[in-house]
Short mmCIF file of C-alpha atoms in Angstrom, two decimals:
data_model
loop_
_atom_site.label_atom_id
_atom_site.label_comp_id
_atom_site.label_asym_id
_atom_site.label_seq_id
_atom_site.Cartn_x
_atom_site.Cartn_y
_atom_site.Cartn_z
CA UNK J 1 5.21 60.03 -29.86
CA UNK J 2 4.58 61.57 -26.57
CA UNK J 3 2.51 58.40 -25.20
CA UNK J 4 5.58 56.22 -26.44
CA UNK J 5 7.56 57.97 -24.64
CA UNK J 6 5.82 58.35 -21.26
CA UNK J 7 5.83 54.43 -21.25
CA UNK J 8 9.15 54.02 -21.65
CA UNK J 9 9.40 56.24 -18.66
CA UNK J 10 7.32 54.02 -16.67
CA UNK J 11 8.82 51.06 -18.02
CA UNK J 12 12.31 51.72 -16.84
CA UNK J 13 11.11 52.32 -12.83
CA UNK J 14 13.36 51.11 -10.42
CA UNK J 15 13.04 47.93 -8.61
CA UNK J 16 12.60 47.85 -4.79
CA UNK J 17 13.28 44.57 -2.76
CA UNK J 18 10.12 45.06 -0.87
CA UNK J 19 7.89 46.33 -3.18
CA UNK J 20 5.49 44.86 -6.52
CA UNK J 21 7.53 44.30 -9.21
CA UNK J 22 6.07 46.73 -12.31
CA UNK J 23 6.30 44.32 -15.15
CA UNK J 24 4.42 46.20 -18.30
CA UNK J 25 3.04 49.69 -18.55
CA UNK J 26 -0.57 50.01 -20.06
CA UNK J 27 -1.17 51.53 -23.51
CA UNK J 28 1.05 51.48 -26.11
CA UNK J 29 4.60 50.84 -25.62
CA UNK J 30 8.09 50.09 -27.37
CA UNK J 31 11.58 48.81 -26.19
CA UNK J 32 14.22 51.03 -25.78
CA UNK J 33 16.05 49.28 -28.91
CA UNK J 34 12.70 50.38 -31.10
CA UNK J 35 11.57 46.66 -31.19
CA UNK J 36 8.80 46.00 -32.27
CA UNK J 37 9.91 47.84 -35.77
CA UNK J 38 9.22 51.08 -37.29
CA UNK J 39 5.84 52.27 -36.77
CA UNK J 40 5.31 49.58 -34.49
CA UNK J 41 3.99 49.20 -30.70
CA UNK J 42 2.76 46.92 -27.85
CA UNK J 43 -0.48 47.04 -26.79
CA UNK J 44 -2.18 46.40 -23.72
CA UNK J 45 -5.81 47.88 -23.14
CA UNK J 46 -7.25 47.72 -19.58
CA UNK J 47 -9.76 44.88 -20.61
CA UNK J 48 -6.64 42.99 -21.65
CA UNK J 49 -4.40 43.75 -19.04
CA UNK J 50 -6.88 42.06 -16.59
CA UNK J 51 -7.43 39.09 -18.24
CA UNK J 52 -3.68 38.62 -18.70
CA UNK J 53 -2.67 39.33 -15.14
CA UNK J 54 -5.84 36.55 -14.38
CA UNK J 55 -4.45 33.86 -16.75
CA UNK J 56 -1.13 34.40 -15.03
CA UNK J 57 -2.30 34.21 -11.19
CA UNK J 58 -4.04 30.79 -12.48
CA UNK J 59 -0.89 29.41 -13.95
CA UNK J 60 1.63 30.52 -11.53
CA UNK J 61 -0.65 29.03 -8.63
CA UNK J 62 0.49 25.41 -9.86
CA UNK J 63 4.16 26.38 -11.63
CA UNK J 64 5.83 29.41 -9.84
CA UNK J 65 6.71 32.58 -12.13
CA UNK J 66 10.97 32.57 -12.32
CA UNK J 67 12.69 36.08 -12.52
CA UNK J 68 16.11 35.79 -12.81
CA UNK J 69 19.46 37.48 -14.05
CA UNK J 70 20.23 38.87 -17.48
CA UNK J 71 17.25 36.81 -19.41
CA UNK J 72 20.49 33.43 -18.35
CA UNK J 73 16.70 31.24 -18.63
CA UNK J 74 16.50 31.68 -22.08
CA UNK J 75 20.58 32.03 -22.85
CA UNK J 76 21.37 28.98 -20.62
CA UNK J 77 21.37 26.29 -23.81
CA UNK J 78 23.29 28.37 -25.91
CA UNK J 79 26.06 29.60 -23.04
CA UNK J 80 25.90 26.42 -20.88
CA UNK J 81 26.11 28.79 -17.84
CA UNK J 82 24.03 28.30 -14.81
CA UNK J 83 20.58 30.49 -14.48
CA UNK J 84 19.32 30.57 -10.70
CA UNK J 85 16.79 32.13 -10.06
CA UNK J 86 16.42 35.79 -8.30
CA UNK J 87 12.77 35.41 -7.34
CA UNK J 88 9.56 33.84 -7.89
CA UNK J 89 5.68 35.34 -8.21
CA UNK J 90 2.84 33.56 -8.15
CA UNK J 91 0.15 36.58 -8.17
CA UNK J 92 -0.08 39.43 -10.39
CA UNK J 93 -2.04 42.37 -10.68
CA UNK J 94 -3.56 44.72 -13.55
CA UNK J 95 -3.94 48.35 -12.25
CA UNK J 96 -6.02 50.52 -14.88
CA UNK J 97 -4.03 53.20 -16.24
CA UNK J 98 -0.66 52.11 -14.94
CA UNK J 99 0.60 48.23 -15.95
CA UNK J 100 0.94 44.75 -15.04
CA UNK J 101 2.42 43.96 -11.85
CA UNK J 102 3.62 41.11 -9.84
CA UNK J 103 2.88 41.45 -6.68
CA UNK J 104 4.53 40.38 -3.67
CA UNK J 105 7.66 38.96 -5.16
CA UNK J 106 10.08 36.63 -3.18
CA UNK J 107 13.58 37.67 -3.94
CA UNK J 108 16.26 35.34 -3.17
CA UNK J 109 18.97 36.35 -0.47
CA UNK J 110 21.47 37.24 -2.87
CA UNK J 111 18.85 38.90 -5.21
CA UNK J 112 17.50 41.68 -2.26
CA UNK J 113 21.10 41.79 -1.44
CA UNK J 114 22.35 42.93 -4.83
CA UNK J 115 18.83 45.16 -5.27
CA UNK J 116 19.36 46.85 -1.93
CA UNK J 117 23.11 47.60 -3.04
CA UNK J 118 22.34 49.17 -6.38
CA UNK J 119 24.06 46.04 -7.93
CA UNK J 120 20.68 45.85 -9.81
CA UNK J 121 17.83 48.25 -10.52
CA UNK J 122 15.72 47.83 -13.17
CA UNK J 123 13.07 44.67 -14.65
CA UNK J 124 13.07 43.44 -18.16
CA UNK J 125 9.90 41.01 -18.99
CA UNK J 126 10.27 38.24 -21.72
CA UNK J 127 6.74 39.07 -23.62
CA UNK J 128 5.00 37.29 -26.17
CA UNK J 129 3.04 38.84 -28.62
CA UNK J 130 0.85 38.72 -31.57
CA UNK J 131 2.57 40.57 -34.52
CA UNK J 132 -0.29 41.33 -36.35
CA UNK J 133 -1.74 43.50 -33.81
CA UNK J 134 1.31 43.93 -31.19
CA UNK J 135 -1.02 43.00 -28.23
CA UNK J 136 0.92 41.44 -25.41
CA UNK J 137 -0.55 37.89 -25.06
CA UNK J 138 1.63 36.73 -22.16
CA UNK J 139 5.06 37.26 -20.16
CA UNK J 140 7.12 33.96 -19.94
CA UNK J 141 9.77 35.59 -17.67
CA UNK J 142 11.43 38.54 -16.22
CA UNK J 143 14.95 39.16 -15.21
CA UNK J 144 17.35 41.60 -13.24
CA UNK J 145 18.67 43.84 -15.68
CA UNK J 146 21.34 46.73 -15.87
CA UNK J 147 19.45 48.66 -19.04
CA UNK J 148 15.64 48.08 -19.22
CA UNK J 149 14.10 46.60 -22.28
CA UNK J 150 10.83 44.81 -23.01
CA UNK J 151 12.00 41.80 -25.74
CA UNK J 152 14.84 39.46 -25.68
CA UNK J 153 18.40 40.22 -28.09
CA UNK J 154 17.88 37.59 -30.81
CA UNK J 155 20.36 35.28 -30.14
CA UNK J 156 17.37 33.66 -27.62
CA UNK J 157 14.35 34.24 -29.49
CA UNK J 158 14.23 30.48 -30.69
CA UNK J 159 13.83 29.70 -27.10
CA UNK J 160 11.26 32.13 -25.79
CA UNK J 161 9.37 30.61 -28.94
CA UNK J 162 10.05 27.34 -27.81
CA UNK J 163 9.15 27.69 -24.19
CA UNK J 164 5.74 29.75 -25.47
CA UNK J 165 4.97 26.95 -27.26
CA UNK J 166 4.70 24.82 -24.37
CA UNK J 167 3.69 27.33 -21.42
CA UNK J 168 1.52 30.42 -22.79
CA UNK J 169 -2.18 29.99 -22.33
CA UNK J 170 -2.42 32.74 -25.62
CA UNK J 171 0.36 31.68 -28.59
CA UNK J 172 1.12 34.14 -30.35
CA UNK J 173 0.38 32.28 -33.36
CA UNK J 174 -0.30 28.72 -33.56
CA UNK J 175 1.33 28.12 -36.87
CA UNK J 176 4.77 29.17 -35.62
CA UNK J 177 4.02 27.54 -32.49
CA UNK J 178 2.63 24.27 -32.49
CA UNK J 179 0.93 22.20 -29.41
CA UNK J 180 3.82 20.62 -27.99
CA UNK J 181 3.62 16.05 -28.83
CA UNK J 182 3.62 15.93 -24.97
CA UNK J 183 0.44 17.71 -24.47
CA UNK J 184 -1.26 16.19 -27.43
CA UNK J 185 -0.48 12.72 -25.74
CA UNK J 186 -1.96 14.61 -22.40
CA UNK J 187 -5.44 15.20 -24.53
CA UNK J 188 -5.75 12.37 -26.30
CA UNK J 189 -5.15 10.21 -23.14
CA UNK J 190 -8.04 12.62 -21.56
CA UNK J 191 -10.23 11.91 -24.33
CA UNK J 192 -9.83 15.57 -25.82
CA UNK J 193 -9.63 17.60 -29.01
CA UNK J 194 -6.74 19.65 -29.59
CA UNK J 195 -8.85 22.63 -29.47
CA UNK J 196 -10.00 21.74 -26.03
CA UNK J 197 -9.59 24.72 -23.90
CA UNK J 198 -7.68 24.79 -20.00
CA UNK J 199 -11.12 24.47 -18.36
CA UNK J 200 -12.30 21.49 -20.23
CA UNK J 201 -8.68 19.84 -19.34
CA UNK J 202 -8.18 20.72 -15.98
CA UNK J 203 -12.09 19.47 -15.89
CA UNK J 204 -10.85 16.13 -17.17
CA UNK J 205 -8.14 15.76 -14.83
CA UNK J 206 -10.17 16.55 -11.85
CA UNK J 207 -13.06 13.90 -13.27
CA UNK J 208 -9.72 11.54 -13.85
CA UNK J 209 -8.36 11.85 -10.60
CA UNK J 210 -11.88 11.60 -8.58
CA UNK J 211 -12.15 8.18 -10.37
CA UNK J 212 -8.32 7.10 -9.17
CA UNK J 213 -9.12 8.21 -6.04
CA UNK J 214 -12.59 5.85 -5.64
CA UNK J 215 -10.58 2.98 -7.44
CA UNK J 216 -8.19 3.58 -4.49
CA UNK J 217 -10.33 3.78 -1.74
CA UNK J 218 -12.37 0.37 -2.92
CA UNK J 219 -9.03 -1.53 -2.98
CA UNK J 220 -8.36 0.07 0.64
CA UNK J 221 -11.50 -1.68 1.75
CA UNK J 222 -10.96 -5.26 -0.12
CA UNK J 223 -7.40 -5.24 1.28
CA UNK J 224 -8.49 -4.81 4.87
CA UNK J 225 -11.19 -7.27 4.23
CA UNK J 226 -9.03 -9.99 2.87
CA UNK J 227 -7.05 -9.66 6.37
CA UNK J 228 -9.80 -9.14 8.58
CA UNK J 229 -10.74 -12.07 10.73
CA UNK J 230 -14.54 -12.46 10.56
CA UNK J 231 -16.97 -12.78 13.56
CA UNK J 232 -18.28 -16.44 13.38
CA UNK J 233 -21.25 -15.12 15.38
CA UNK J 234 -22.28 -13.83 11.60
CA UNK J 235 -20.00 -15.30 9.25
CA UNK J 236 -19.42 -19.22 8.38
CA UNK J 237 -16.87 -20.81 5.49
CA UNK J 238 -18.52 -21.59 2.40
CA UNK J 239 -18.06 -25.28 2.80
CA UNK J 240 -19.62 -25.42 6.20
CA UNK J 241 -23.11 -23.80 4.37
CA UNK J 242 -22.88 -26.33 1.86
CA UNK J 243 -22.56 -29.22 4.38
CA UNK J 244 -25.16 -28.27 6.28
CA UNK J 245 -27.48 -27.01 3.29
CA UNK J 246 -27.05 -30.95 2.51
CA UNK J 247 -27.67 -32.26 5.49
CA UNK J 248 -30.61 -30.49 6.00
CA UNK J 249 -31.97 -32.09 2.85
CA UNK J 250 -31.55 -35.40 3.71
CA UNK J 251 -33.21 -34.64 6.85
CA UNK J 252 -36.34 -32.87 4.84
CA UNK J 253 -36.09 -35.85 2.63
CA UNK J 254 -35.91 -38.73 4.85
CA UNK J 255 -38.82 -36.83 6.95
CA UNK J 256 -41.01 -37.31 3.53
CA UNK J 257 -39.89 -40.32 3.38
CA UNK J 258 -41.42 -41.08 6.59
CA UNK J 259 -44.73 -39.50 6.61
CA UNK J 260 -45.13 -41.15 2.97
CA UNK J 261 -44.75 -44.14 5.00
CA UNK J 262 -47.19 -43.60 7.28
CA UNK J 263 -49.88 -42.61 5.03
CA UNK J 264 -49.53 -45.53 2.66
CA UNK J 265 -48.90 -48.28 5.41
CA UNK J 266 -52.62 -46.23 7.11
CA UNK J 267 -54.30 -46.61 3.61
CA UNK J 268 -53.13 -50.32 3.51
CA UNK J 269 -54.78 -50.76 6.86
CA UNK J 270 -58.11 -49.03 5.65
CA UNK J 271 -58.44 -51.21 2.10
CA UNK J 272 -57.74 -48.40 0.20
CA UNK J 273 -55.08 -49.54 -1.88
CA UNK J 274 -53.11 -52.28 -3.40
CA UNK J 275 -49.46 -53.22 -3.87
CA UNK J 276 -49.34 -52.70 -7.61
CA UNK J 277 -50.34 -49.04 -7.23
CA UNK J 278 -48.46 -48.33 -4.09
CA UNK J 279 -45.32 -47.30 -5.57
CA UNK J 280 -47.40 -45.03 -7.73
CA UNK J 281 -48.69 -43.35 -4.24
CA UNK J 282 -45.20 -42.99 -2.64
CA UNK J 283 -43.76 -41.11 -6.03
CA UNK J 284 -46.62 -39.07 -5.69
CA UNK J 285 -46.19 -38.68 -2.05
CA UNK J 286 -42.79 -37.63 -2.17
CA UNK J 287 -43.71 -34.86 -5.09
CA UNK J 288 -46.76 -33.51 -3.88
CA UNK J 289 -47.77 -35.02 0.02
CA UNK J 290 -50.89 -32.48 0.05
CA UNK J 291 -52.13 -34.90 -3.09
CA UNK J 292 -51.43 -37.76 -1.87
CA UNK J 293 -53.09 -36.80 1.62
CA UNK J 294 -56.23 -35.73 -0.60
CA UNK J 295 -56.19 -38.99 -2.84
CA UNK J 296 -56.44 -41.15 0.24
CA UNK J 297 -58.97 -38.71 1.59
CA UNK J 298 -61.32 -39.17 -1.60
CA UNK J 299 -60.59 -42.89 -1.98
CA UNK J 300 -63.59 -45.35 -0.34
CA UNK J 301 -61.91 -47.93 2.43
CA UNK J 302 -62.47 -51.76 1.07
CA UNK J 303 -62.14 -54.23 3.68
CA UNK J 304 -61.50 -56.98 1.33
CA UNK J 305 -58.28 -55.34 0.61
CA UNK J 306 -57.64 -54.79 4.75
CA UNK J 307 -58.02 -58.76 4.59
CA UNK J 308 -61.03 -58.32 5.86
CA UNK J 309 -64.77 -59.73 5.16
CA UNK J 310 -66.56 -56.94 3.14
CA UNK J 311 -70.42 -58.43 4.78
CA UNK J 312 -68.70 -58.39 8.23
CA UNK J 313 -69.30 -61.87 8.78
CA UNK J 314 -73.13 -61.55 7.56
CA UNK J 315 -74.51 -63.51 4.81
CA UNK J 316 -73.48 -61.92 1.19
CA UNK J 317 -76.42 -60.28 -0.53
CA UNK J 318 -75.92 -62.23 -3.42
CA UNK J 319 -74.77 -65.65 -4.74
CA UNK J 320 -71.34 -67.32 -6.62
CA UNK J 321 -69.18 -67.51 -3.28
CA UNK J 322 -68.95 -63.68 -3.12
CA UNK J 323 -67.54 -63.00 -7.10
CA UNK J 324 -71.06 -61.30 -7.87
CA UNK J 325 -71.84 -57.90 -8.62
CA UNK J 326 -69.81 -54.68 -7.68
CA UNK J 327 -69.57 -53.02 -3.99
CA UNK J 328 -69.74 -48.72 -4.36
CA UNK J 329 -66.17 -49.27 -2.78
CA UNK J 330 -64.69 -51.71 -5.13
CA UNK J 331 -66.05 -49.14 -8.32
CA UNK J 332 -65.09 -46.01 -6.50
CA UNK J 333 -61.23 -48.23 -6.16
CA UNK J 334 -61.01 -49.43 -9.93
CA UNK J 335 -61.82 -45.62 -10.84
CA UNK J 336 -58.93 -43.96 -8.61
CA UNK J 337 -56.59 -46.98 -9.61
CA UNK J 338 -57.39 -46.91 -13.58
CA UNK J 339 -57.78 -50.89 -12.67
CA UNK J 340 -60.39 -53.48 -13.94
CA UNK J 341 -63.09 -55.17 -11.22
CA UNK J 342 -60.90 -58.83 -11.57
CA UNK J 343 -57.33 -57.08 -11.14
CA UNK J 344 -58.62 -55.55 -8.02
CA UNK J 345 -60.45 -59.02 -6.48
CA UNK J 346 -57.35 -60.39 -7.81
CA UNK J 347 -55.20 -58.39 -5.45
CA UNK J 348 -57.43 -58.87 -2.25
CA UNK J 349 -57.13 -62.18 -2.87
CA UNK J 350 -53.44 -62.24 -3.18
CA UNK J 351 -53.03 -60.15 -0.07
#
């Protein structure tokens, strides 16, 4: 009994308007109406007093710790009275041996006022806990109190359960307090379990928000390219390409064209071909002009076909008015042009 009784001691310490705020002794502790029950005590070891006053300090970084007056937080739904606040923590401390604390507390103007005139002198936390064992698992709240006590009268225990539910990194028992439909949603939307732990949420939220924030800056940079007027040193409309993509291949084509002429109207000079193959040549030409060049190369010259005389004005070597046997050129001709030995005299004679 004596170690219950040396933390109630501690437990009731006054409160100074410039000093940490003592929250929870360490040990084993009761409140000064014998909750938790007969036979019954808090518990907070030094291991655990740590790790609660380092949950805290995380939480309250992003949501500011409220003390206020006479527990009104948790009695305000039932009353319908106002609850300001008296002060706000967003730090705490575990000091081996001796408690939770909150440290560096900023008391409203009214609150130091009524602290430095006695008005108010003493801290009662709102505690949850795990009844099993009685170890403290988190404080939701603390308030200015006339008579020290560590647990709320009933008449606002539905509501410390309520708001444990939804802010205490450690409920007290997840059967009596279930994750809140808000915070489901929340993990679901984050592509969580419901077991997923702070870490692996706040994880999410930072990976979520990273992604928002390149989503952002990409829309940034199309927006001020939609309204920027580009350099037409570099940049050209579309349809401006186009017409002059076009134009440039009529100009390739028409150049073809041209040097297709030339070759063919060159191998009709040198007897090297005939009008019924011609077009042949120029489709080929206008495929392939290194062919075409080579066919012409590789084809004899007939002067027949030039409309000239193939002895060069001497006598023919042979008799029947110059129809006799084959010239090298006219067989090397008949082979390039798939033709017979009478098409091709026929041509020369036509021409």
């Amino acid at each position: 009994m004596k170690k219950t009784a040396l933390a109630l001691l501690a437990v009731a310490l006054s409160v100074q308007a410039a000093a940490d705020v003592h929250l929870l002794p360490a040990g084993e502790f009761v409140g000064r109406d014998g909750r938790p029950g007969k036979n019954l005590t808090w518990k907070l070891s030094d291991e655990q007093g740590r790790a609660l006053a380092s949950r805290m300090s995380e939480r309250h970084q992003r949501v500011k710790f409220q003390l206020d007056y006479e527990h009104q937080s948790m009695l305000a739904e039932e009353n319908g009275k106002p609850a300001p606040a008296s002060g706000w923590a967003t730090t705490f401390e575990w000091r081996d041996g001796d408690g939770l604390y909150a440290t560096a507390v900023q008391w409203t103007a009214t609150a130091k006022q009524m602290i430095e005139a006695l008005e108010y002198q003493y801290i009662s936390p709102v505690i949850a806990f795990d009844p099993k064992t009685g170890v403290v698992t988190d404080v939701i709240n603390a308030a200015l109190v006339g008579i020290p006590n560590l647990d709320l009268n009933p008449v606002a225990q539905e509501r410390v359960a309520r708001m444990n539910a939804s802010f205490s990194s450690s409920p007290t028992n997840p059967e009596q307090s279930p994750m809140s439909p808000l915070l489901k949603a929340m993990l679901a939307a984050l592509g969580l379990a419901e077991t997923a732990t702070e870490q692996e949420a706040t994880t999410a939220i930072a990976t979520l928000k990273a992604s928002a924030e390149s989503v952002s800056g990409l829309n940034t940079q199309i927006a001020a390219l939609k309204v920027q007027t580009p350099d037409p040193t570099k940049w050209a409309p579309i349809e401006t390409v186009n017409t002059l993509n076009t134009e440039i291949a009529q100009l390739r084509s028409s150049t073809a064209e041209r040097e297709v002429d030339a070759l063919i109207e060159q191998a009709r000079a040198e007897g090297k071909v005939v009008a019924a193959v011609e077009p042949v040549w120029r489709n080929l030409g206008k495929a392939n002009l290194a062919q075409l060049k080579q066919l012409i190369k590789a084809t004899p010259a007939n002067p027949a076909l030039a409309g000239k005389s193939q002895t060069e004005g001497k006598p023919p070597g042979g008799g029947g008015g110059g129809q006799g046997a084959a010239t090298e050129e006219e067989l090397a001709v008949c082979k390039h042009m798939g033709m017979t030995l009478e098409q091709l005299r026929a041509g020369a004679t036509a021409a």
